[in-house]
Structures are given as structure tokens and as C-alpha cells.
PDB file of C-alpha atoms and ligand atoms in Angstrom:
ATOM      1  CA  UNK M 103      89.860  34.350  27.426  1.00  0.00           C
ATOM      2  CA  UNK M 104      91.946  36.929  25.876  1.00  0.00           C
ATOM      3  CA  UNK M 105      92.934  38.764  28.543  1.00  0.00           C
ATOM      4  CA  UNK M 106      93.961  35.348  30.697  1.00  0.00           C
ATOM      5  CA  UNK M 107      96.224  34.572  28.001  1.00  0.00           C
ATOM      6  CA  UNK M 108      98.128  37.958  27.828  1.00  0.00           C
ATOM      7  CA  UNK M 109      98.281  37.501  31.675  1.00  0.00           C
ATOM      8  CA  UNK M 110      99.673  33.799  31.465  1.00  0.00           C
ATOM      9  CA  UNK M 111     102.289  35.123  28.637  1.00  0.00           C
ATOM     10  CA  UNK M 112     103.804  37.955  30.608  1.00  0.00           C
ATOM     11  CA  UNK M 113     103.753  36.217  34.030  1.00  0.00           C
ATOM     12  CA  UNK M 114     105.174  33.596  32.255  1.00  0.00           C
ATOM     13  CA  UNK M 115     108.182  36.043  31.211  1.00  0.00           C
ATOM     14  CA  UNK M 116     108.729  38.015  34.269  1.00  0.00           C
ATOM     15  CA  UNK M 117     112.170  36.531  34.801  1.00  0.00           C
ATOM     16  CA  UNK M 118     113.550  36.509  31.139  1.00  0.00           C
ATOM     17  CA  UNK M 119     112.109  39.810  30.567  1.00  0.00           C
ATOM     18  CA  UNK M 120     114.813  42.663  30.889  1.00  0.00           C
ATOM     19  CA  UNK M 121     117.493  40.321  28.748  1.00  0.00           C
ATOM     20  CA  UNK M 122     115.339  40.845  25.827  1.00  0.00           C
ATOM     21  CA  UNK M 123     113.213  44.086  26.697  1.00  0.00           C
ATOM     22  CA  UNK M 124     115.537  46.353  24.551  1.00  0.00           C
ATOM     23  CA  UNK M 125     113.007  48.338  22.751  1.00  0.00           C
ATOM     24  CA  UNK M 126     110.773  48.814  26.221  1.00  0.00           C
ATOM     25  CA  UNK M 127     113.758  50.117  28.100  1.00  0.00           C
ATOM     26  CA  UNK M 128     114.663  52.863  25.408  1.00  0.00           C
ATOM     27  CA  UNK M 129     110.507  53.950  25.391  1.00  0.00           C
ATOM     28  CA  UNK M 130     110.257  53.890  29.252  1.00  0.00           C
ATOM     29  CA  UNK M 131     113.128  56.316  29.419  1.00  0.00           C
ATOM     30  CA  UNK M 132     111.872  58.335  26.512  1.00  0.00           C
ATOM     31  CA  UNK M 133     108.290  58.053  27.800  1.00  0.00           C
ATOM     32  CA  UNK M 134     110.288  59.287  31.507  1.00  0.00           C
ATOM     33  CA  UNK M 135     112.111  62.180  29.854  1.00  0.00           C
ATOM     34  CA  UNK M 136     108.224  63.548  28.940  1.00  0.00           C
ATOM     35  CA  UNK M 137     106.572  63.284  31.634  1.00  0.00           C
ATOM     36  CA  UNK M 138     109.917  64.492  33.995  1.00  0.00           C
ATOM     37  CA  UNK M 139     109.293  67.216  31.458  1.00  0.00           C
ATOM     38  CA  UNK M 140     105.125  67.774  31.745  1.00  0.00           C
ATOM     39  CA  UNK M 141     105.461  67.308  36.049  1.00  0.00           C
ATOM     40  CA  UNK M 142     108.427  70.285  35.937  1.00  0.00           C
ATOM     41  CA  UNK M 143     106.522  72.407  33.842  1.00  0.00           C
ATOM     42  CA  UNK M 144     103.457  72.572  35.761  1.00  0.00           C
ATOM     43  CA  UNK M 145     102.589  74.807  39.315  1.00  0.00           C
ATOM     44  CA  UNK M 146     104.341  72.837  42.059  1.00  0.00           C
ATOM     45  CA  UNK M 147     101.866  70.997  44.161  1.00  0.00           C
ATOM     46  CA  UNK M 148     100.780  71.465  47.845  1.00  0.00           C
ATOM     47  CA  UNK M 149     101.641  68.081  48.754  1.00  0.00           C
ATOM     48  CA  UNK M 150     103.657  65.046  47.464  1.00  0.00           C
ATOM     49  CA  UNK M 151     102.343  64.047  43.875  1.00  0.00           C
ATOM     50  CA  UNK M 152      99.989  60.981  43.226  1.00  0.00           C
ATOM     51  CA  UNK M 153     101.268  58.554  40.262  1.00  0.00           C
ATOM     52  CA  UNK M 154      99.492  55.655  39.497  1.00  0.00           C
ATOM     53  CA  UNK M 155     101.248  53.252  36.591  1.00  0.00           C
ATOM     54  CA  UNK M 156      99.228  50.928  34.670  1.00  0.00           C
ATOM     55  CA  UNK M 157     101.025  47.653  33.229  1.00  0.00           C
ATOM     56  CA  UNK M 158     104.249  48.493  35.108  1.00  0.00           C
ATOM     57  CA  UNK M 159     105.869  44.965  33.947  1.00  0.00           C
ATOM     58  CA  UNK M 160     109.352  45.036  35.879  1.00  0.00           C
ATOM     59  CA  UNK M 161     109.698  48.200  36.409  1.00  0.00           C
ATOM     60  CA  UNK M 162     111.853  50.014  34.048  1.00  0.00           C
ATOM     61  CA  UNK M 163     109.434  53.225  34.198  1.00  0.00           C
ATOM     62  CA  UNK M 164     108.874  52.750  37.962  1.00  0.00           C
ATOM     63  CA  UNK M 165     112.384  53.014  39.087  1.00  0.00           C
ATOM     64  CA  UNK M 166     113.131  56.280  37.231  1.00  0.00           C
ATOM     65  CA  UNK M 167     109.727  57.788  38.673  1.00  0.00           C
ATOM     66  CA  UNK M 168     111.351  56.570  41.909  1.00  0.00           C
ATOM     67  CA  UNK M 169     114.002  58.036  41.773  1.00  0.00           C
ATOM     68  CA  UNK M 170     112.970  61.418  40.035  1.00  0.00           C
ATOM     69  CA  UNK M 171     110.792  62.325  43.004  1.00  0.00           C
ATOM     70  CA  UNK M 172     111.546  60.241  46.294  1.00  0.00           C
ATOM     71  CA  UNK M 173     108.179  61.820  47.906  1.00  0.00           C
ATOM     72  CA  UNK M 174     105.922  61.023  45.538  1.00  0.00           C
ATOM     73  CA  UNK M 175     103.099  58.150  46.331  1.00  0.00           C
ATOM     74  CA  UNK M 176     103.442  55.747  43.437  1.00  0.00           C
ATOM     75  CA  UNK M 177     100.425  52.866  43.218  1.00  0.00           C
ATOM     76  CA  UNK M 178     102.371  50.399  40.427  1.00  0.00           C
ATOM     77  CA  UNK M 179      99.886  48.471  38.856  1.00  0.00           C
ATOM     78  CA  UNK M 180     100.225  45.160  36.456  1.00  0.00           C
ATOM     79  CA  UNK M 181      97.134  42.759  34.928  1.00  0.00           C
ATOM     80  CA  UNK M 182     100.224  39.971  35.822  1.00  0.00           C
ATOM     81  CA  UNK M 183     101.182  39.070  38.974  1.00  0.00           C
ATOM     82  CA  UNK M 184     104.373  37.675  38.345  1.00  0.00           C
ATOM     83  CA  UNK M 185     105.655  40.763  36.752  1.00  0.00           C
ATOM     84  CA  UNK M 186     104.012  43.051  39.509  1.00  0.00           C
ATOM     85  CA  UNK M 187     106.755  40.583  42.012  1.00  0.00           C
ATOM     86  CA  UNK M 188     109.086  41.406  39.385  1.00  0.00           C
ATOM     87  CA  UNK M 189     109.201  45.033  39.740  1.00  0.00           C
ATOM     88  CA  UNK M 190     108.234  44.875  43.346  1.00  0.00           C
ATOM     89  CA  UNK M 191     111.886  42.852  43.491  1.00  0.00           C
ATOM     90  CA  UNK M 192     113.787  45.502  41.573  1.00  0.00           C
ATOM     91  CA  UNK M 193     112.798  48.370  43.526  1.00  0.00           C
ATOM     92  CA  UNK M 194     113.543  46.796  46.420  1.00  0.00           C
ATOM     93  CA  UNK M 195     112.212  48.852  49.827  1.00  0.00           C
ATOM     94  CA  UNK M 196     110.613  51.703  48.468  1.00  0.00           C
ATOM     95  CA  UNK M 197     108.719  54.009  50.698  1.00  0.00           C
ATOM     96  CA  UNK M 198     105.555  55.757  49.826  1.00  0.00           C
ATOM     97  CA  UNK M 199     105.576  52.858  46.860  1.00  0.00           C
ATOM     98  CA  UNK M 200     102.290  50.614  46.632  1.00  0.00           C
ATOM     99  CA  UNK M 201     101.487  47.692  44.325  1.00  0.00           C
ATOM    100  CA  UNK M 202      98.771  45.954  42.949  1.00  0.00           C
ATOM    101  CA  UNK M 203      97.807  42.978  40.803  1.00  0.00           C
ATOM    102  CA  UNK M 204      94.757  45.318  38.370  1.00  0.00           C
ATOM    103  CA  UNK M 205      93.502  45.259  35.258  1.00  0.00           C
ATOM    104  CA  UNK M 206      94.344  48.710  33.957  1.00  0.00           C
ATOM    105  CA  UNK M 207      90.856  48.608  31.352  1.00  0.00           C
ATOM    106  CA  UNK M 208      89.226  48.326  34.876  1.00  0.00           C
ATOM    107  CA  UNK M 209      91.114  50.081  37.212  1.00  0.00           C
ATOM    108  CA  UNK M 210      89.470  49.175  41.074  1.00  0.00           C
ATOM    109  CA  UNK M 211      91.619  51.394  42.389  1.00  0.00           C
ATOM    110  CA  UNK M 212      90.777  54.572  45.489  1.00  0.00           C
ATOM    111  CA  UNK M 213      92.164  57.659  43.912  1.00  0.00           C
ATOM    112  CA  UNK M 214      93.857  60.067  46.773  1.00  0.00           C
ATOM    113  CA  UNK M 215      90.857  62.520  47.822  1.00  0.00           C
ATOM    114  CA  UNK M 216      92.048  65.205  44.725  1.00  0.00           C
ATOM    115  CA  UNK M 217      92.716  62.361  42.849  1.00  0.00           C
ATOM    116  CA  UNK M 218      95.945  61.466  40.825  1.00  0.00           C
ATOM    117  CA  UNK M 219      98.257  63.530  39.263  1.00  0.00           C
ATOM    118  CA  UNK M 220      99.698  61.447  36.800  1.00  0.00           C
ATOM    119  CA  UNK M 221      98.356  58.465  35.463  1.00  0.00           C
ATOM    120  CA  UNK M 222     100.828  56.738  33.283  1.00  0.00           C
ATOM    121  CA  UNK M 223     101.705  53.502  31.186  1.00  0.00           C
ATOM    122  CA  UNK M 224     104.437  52.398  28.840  1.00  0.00           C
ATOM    123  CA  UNK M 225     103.889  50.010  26.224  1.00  0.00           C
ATOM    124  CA  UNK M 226     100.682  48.242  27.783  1.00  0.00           C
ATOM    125  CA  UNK M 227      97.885  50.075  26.111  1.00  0.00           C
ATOM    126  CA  UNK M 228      98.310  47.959  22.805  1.00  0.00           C
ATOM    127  CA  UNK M 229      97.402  45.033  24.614  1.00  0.00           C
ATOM    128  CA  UNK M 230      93.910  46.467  25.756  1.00  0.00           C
ATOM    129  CA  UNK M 231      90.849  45.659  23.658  1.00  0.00           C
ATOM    130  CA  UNK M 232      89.111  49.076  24.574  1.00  0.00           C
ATOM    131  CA  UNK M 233      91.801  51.518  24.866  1.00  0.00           C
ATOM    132  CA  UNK M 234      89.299  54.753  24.818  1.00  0.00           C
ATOM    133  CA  UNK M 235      87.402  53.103  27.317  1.00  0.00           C
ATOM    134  CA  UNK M 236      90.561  52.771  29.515  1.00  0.00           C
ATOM    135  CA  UNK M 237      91.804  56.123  29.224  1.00  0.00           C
ATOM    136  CA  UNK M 238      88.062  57.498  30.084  1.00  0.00           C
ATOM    137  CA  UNK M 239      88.765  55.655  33.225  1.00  0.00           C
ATOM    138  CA  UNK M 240      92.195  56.717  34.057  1.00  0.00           C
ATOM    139  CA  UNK M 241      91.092  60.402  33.327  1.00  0.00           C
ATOM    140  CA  UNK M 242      87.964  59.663  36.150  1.00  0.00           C
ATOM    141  CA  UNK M 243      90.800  58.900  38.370  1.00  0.00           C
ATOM    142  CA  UNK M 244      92.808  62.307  37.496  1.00  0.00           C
ATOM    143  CA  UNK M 245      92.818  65.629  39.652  1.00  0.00           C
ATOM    144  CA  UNK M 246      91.705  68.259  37.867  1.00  0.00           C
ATOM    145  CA  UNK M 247      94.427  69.995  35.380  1.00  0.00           C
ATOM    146  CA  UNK M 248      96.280  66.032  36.337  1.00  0.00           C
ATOM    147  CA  UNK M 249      97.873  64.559  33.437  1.00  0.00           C
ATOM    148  CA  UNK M 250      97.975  61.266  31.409  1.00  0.00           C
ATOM    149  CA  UNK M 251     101.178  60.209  29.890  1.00  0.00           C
ATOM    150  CA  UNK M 252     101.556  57.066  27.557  1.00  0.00           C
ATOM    151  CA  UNK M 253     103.491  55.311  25.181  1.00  0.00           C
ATOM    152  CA  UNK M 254     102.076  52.631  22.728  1.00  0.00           C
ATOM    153  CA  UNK M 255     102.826  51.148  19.356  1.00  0.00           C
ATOM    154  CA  UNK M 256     101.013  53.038  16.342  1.00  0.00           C
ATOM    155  CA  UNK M 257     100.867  51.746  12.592  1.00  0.00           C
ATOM    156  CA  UNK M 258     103.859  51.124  10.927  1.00  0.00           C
ATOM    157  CA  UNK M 259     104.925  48.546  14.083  1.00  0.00           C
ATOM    158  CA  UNK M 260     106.292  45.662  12.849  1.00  0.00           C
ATOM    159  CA  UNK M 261     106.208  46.810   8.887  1.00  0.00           C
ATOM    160  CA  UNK M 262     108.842  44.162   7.778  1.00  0.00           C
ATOM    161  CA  UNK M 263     107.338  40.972   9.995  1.00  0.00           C
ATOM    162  CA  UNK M 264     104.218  42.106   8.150  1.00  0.00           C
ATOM    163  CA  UNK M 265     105.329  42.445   4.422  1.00  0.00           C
ATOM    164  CA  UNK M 266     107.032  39.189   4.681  1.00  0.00           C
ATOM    165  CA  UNK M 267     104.004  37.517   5.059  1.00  0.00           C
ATOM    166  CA  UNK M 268     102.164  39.261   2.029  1.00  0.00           C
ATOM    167  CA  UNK M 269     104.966  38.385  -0.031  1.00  0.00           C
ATOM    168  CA  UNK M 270     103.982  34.965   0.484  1.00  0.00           C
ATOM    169  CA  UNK M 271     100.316  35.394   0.804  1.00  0.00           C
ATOM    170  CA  UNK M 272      99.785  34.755   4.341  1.00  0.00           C
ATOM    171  CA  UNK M 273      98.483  37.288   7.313  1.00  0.00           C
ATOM    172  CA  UNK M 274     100.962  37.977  10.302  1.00  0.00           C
ATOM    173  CA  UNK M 275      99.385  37.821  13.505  1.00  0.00           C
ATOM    174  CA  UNK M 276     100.186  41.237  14.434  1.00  0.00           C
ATOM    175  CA  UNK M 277      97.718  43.719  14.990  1.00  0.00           C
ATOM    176  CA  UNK M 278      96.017  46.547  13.042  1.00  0.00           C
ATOM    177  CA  UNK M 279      97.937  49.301  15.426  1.00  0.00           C
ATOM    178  CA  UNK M 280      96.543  52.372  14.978  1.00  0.00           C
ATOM    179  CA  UNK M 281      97.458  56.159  13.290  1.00  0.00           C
ATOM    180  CA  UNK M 282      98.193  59.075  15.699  1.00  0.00           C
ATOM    181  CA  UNK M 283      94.707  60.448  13.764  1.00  0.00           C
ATOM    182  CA  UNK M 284      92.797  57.147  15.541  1.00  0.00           C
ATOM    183  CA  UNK M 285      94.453  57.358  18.456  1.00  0.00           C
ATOM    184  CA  UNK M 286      93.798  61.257  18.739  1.00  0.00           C
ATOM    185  CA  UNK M 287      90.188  60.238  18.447  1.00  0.00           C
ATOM    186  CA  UNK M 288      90.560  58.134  21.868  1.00  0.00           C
ATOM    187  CA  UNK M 289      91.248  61.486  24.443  1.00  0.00           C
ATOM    188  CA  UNK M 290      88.626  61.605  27.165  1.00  0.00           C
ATOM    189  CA  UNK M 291      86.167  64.497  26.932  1.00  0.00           C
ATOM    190  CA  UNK M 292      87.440  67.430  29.199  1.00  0.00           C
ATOM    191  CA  UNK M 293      90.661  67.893  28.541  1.00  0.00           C
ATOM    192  CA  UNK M 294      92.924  67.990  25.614  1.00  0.00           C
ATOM    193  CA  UNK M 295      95.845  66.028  24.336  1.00  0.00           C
ATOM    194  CA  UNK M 296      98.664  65.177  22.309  1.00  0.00           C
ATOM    195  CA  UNK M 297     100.231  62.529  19.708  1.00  0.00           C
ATOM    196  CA  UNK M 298     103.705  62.306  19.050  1.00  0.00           C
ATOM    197  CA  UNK M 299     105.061  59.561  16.821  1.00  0.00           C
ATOM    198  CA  UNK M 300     108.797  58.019  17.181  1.00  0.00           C
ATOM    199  CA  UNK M 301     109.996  55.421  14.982  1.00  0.00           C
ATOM    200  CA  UNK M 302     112.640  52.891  16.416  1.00  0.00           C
ATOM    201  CA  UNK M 303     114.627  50.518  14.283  1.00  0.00           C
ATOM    202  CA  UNK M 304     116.071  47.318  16.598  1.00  0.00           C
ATOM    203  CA  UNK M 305     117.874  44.823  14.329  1.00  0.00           C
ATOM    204  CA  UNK M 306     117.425  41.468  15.253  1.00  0.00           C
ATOM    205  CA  UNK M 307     120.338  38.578  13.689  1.00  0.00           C
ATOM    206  CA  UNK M 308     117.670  37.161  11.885  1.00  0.00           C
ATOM    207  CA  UNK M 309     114.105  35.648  12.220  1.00  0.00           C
ATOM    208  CA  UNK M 310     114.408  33.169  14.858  1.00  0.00           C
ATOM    209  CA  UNK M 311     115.964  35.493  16.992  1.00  0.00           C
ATOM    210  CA  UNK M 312     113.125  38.338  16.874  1.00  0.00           C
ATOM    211  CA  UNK M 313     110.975  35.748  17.681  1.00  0.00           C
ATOM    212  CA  UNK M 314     112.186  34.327  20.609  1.00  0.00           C
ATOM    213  CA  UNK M 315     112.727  37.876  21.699  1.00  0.00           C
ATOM    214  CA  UNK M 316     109.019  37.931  21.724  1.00  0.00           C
ATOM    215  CA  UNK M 317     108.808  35.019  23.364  1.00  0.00           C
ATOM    216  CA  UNK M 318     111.204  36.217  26.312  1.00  0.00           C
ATOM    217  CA  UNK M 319     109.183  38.974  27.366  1.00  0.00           C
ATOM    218  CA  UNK M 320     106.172  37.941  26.729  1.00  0.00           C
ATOM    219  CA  UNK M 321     104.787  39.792  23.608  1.00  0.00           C
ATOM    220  CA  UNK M 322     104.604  36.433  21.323  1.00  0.00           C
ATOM    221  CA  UNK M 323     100.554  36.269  21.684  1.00  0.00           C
ATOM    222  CA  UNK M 324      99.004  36.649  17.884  1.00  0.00           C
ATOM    223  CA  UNK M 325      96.112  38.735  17.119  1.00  0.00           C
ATOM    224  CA  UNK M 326      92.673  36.244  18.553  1.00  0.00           C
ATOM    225  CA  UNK M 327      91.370  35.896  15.185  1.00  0.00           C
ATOM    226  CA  UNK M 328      94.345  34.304  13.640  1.00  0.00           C
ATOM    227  CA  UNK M 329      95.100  30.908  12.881  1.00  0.00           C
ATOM    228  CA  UNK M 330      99.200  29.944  13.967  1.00  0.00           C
ATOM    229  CA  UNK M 331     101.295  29.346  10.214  1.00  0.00           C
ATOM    230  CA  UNK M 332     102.520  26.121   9.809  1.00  0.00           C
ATOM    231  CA  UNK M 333     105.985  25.027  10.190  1.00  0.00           C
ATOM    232  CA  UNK M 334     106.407  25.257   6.529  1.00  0.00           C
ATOM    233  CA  UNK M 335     104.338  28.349   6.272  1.00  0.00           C
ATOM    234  CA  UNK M 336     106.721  29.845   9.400  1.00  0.00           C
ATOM    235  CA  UNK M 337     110.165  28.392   7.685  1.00  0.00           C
ATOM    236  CA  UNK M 338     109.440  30.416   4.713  1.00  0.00           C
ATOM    237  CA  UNK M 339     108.628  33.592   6.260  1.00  0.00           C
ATOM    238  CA  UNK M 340     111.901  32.965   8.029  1.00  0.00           C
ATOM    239  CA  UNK M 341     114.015  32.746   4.895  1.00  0.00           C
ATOM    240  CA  UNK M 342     111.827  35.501   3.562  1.00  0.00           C
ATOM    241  CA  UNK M 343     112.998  37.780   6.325  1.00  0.00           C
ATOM    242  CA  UNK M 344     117.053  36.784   5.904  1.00  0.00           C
ATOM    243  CA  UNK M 345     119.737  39.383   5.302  1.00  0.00           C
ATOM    244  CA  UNK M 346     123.156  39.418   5.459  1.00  0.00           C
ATOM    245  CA  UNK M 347     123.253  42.420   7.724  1.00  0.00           C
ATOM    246  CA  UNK M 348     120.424  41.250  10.174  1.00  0.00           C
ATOM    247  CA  UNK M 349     116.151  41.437  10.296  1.00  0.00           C
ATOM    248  CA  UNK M 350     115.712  44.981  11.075  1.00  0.00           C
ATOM    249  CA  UNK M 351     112.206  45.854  12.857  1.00  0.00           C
ATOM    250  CA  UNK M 352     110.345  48.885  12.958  1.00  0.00           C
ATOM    251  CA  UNK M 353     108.428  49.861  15.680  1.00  0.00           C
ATOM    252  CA  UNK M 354     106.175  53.725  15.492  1.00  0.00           C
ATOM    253  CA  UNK M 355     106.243  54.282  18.899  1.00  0.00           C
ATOM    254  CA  UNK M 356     103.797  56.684  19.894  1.00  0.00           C
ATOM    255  CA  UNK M 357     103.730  58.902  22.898  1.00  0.00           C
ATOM    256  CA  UNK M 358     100.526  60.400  24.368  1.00  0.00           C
ATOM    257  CA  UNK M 359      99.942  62.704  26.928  1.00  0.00           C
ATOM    258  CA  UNK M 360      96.873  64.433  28.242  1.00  0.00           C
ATOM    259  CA  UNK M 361      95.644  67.236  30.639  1.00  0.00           C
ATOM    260  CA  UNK M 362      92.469  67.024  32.408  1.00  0.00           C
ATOM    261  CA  UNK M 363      90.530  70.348  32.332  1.00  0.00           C
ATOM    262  CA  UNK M 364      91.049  72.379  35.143  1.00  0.00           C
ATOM    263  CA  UNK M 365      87.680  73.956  36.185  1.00  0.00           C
ATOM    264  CA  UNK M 366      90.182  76.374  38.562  1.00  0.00           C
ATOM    265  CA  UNK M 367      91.939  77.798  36.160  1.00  0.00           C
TER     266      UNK M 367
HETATM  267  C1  LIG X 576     105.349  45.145  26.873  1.00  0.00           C
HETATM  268  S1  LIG X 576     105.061  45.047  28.594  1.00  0.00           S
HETATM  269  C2  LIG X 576     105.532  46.657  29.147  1.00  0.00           C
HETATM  270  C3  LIG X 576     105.897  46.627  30.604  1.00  0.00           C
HETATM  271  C4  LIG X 576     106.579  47.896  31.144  1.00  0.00           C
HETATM  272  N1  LIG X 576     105.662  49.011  31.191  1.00  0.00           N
HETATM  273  C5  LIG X 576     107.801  48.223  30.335  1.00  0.00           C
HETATM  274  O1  LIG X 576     107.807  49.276  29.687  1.00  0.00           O
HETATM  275  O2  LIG X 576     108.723  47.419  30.331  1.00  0.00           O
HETATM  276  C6  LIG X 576     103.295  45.129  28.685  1.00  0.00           C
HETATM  277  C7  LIG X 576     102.775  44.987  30.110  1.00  0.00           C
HETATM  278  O3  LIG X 576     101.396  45.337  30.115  1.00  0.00           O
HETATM  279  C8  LIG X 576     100.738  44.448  30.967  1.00  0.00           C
HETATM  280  N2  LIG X 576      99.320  44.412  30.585  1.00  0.00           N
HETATM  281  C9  LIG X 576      98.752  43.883  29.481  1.00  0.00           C
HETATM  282  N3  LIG X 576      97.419  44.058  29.528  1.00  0.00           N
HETATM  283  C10 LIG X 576      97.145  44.706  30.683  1.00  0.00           C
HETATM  284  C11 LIG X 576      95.953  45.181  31.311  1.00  0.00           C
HETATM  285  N4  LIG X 576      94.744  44.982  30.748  1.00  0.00           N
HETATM  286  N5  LIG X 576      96.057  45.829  32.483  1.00  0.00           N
HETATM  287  C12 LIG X 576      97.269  46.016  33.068  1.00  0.00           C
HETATM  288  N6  LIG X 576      98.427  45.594  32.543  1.00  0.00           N
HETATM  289  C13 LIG X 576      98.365  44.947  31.357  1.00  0.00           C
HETATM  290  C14 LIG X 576     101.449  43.121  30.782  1.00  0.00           C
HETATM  291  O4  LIG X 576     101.218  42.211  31.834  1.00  0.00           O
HETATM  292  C15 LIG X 576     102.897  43.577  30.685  1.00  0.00           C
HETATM  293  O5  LIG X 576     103.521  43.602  31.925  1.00  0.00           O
END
């Protein structure tokens, strides 16, 4: 099953992860910056806030919601268990910090009695097979006038990988990301939200080395439907991709956030 496999890839990277994770490290701390941003702008809350992370992987957006707010209750979630030890080991002892093995397109989680007021993710959501069906849950889990904050990969991702492989008539494995118009169609129903795209250039030395990249964190799994290239096919996309100066990638990296309607206010 699909889902297994994703499970199996990342638990199989949790240690090799952060060596490679360059292009999740600069989006966790962009996708941090926003919602540091969203939780300052809004009326201070009675009590400690509520943060529950979906697909937390080791941590790089956990330790700076740590850190921004000591007091606040974070549940860390991760579909992989390895990676949920992972960033359980790099935050060390961290009170009022919970975490949990979940599958983030089924979240089984208690919300607090108001429920959260931040439900977040960074760069999981283009792994999920129903990703409006996911954020209808996380918004069931949200307080009224709570937020949703995430960051996912949008079309455009992986451009260069891609027209390599029509130059030679073959299909990457990569997926069909979508626009910021699709993924403005996915917001829950009460509530409105945003789309903000970011493109990111990482330049790899060449071929080989994106794609062990891949491999080390985890991110190497095709799209189900398509058949692996042979050597030869692979060894040519490889020489297609050569430059002197590098294989540079882009990735359109977009952020979402969302409010929950506030029937209060
Ligand atoms: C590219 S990593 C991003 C991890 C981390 N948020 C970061 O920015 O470094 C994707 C993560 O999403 C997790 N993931 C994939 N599908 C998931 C699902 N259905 N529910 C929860 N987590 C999932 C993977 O296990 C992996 O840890």
C-alpha cells in the first residue's frame, strides 16, 4: 500500500535526513517566520496555545515552535515512527511537548476542549492522496477563529527533472503538483484562506547527486502509477541533466494558511 511505502521510505531515512534536508530546513523556517507572524497578530489567548504538527519528520519546524513559545502545548505528529524518535531525540526534554505516531489524512487525535489553535505542517501535504479531505479534518480539530498554516510543493516542482525526461520521451515519476488556483479550491468551508507561492532554486553537482539526496531523506518514492526507467533509460536522463555549473532544481514552494470562522466575532 501506498501509504506503507511512504512510511517505510522516511523511517527508513530518519537518521540521514538533516545532511541532505536543505530545501526542508529553509521552508520550515520560512513556513515559522508566517505563522510566528499569524500567532502575533492575533488577540492574545486566555491560556497557553494548542499546536498540533502533522508530518513533523525530525523536527526542524518543531524546535523553532519550541522555542518561540515555551508554554505552548505542542502534540508533534508523524505517519513514521522512526522520524517521530527522530525529532523526539532532537528536542530532547521538552515540557508541555507530546508525540504521536498518526496519520495526518486521519488524524485520531483529542483536540483540547476549544480545540487547537494552530494546526500546522511543512512539506508533508504532497505526500497525501486526499489533501482537501485532510485539511477538512484538521479545520474540525481548530478553535474557532484557530488557524491552519502549511507549506507544500505546487507546479513548477521539479521543472528540470521533468523536462529531461520529455526530451527523451520518457515520464518522470514526479507528481502532477498542483497550481495555487487548485490548491485554493482545497480550503475547508467556514473560513477563508490564502496561497502564496515561493520558488527555490537548490543546485545539486549533478544528477546522481539530486538523487541520492532524495534517497537520504526519504522523498525518492515515484508517483504509484509509474513504471521505474531502466538503467539505460536512467543513464541518459543523467547525461541529459549535466552542466558544467551543476543540476539546478526548482522547487514552487507554496505556503498556505487558513482561519477558521469565528462565530464570536
Ligand atoms: C519531506 S518530510 C518533511 C518533514 C518535516 N516537516 C520537515 O519539514 O523537515 C515529509 C514528512 O511527512 C511525513 N508524512 C508523509 N505522509 C504522511 C501522512 N499521511 N501523515 C503524517 N505524516 C506524513 C513523512 O513521514 C515525513 O516525515
Amino acid at each position: 500500500m501506498r501509504k506503507t511505502a511512504v512510511a517505510v521510505a522516511f523511517g527508513a531515512a530518519a537518521g540521514t535526513y538533516e545532511d541532505d534536508a536543505h530545501l526542508q530546513r529553509l521552508v520550515a523556517i520560512r513556513l515559522f517566520r508566517r505563522i510566528s507572524a499569524l500567532l502575533s497578530a492575533a488577540p492574545p489567548l486566555p491560556g497557553p496555545p494548542h499546536i498540533l504538527e502533522i508530518g513533523c519528520g525530525t523536527g526542524f519546524l518543531t524546535r523553532s515552535l519550541r522555542q518561540y513559545r515555551q508554554d505552548a502545548e505542542l502534540l508533534v505528529t508523524d505517519l513514521s515512527a522512526p522520524m517521530v524518535a527522530q525529532c523526539r531525540r532532537h528536542l530532547g526534554d521538552a515540557p508541555g511537548t507530546t508525540f504521536l505516531v498518526m496519520d495526518g489524512e486521519q488524524p485520531c487525535v483529542r483536540p483540547p476542549r476549544a480545540g487547537f489553535d494552530l494546526v500546522c505542517a511543512s512539506l508533508a501535504l504532497q505526500w497525501f492522496g486526499d489533501p482537501a479531505g485532510a485539511l477538512a479534518a484538521w479545520a474540525e480539530l481548530l478553535r474557532p477563529g484557530g488557524h491552519l498554516a502549511f507549506a507544500t510543493l505546487a507546479a513548477g516542482s521539479l521543472a528540470e527533472w521533468r523536462a529531461a525526461h520529455t526530451a527523451l520521451g520518457l515520464g518522470a515519476g514526479v507528481p502532477d503538483y498542483p497550481t495555487a488556483e487548485r490548491l485554493a479550491m482545497l480550503w475547508p468551508s467556514r473560513g477563508h484562506g490564502h496561497i502564496q507561492i515561493e520558488p527555490i532554486s537548490c543546485v545539486y553537482p549533478d544528477g546522481h547527486a539530486f538523487l541520492s539526496g532524495l534517497r537520504r531523506i526519504g522523498a525518492h518514492l515515484a508517483v504509484p502509477d509509474r513504471r521505474p526507467l531502466s538503467p539505460g533509460a536512467l543513464r541518459r536522463v543523467l547525461r541529459q541533466v549535466s552542466r558544467p555549473a551543476g543540476f539546478a532544481v526548482t522547487y514552487q514552494v507554496a505556503y498556505g494558511w487558513f482561519q477558521k470562522d469565528d462565530l464570536l466575532a
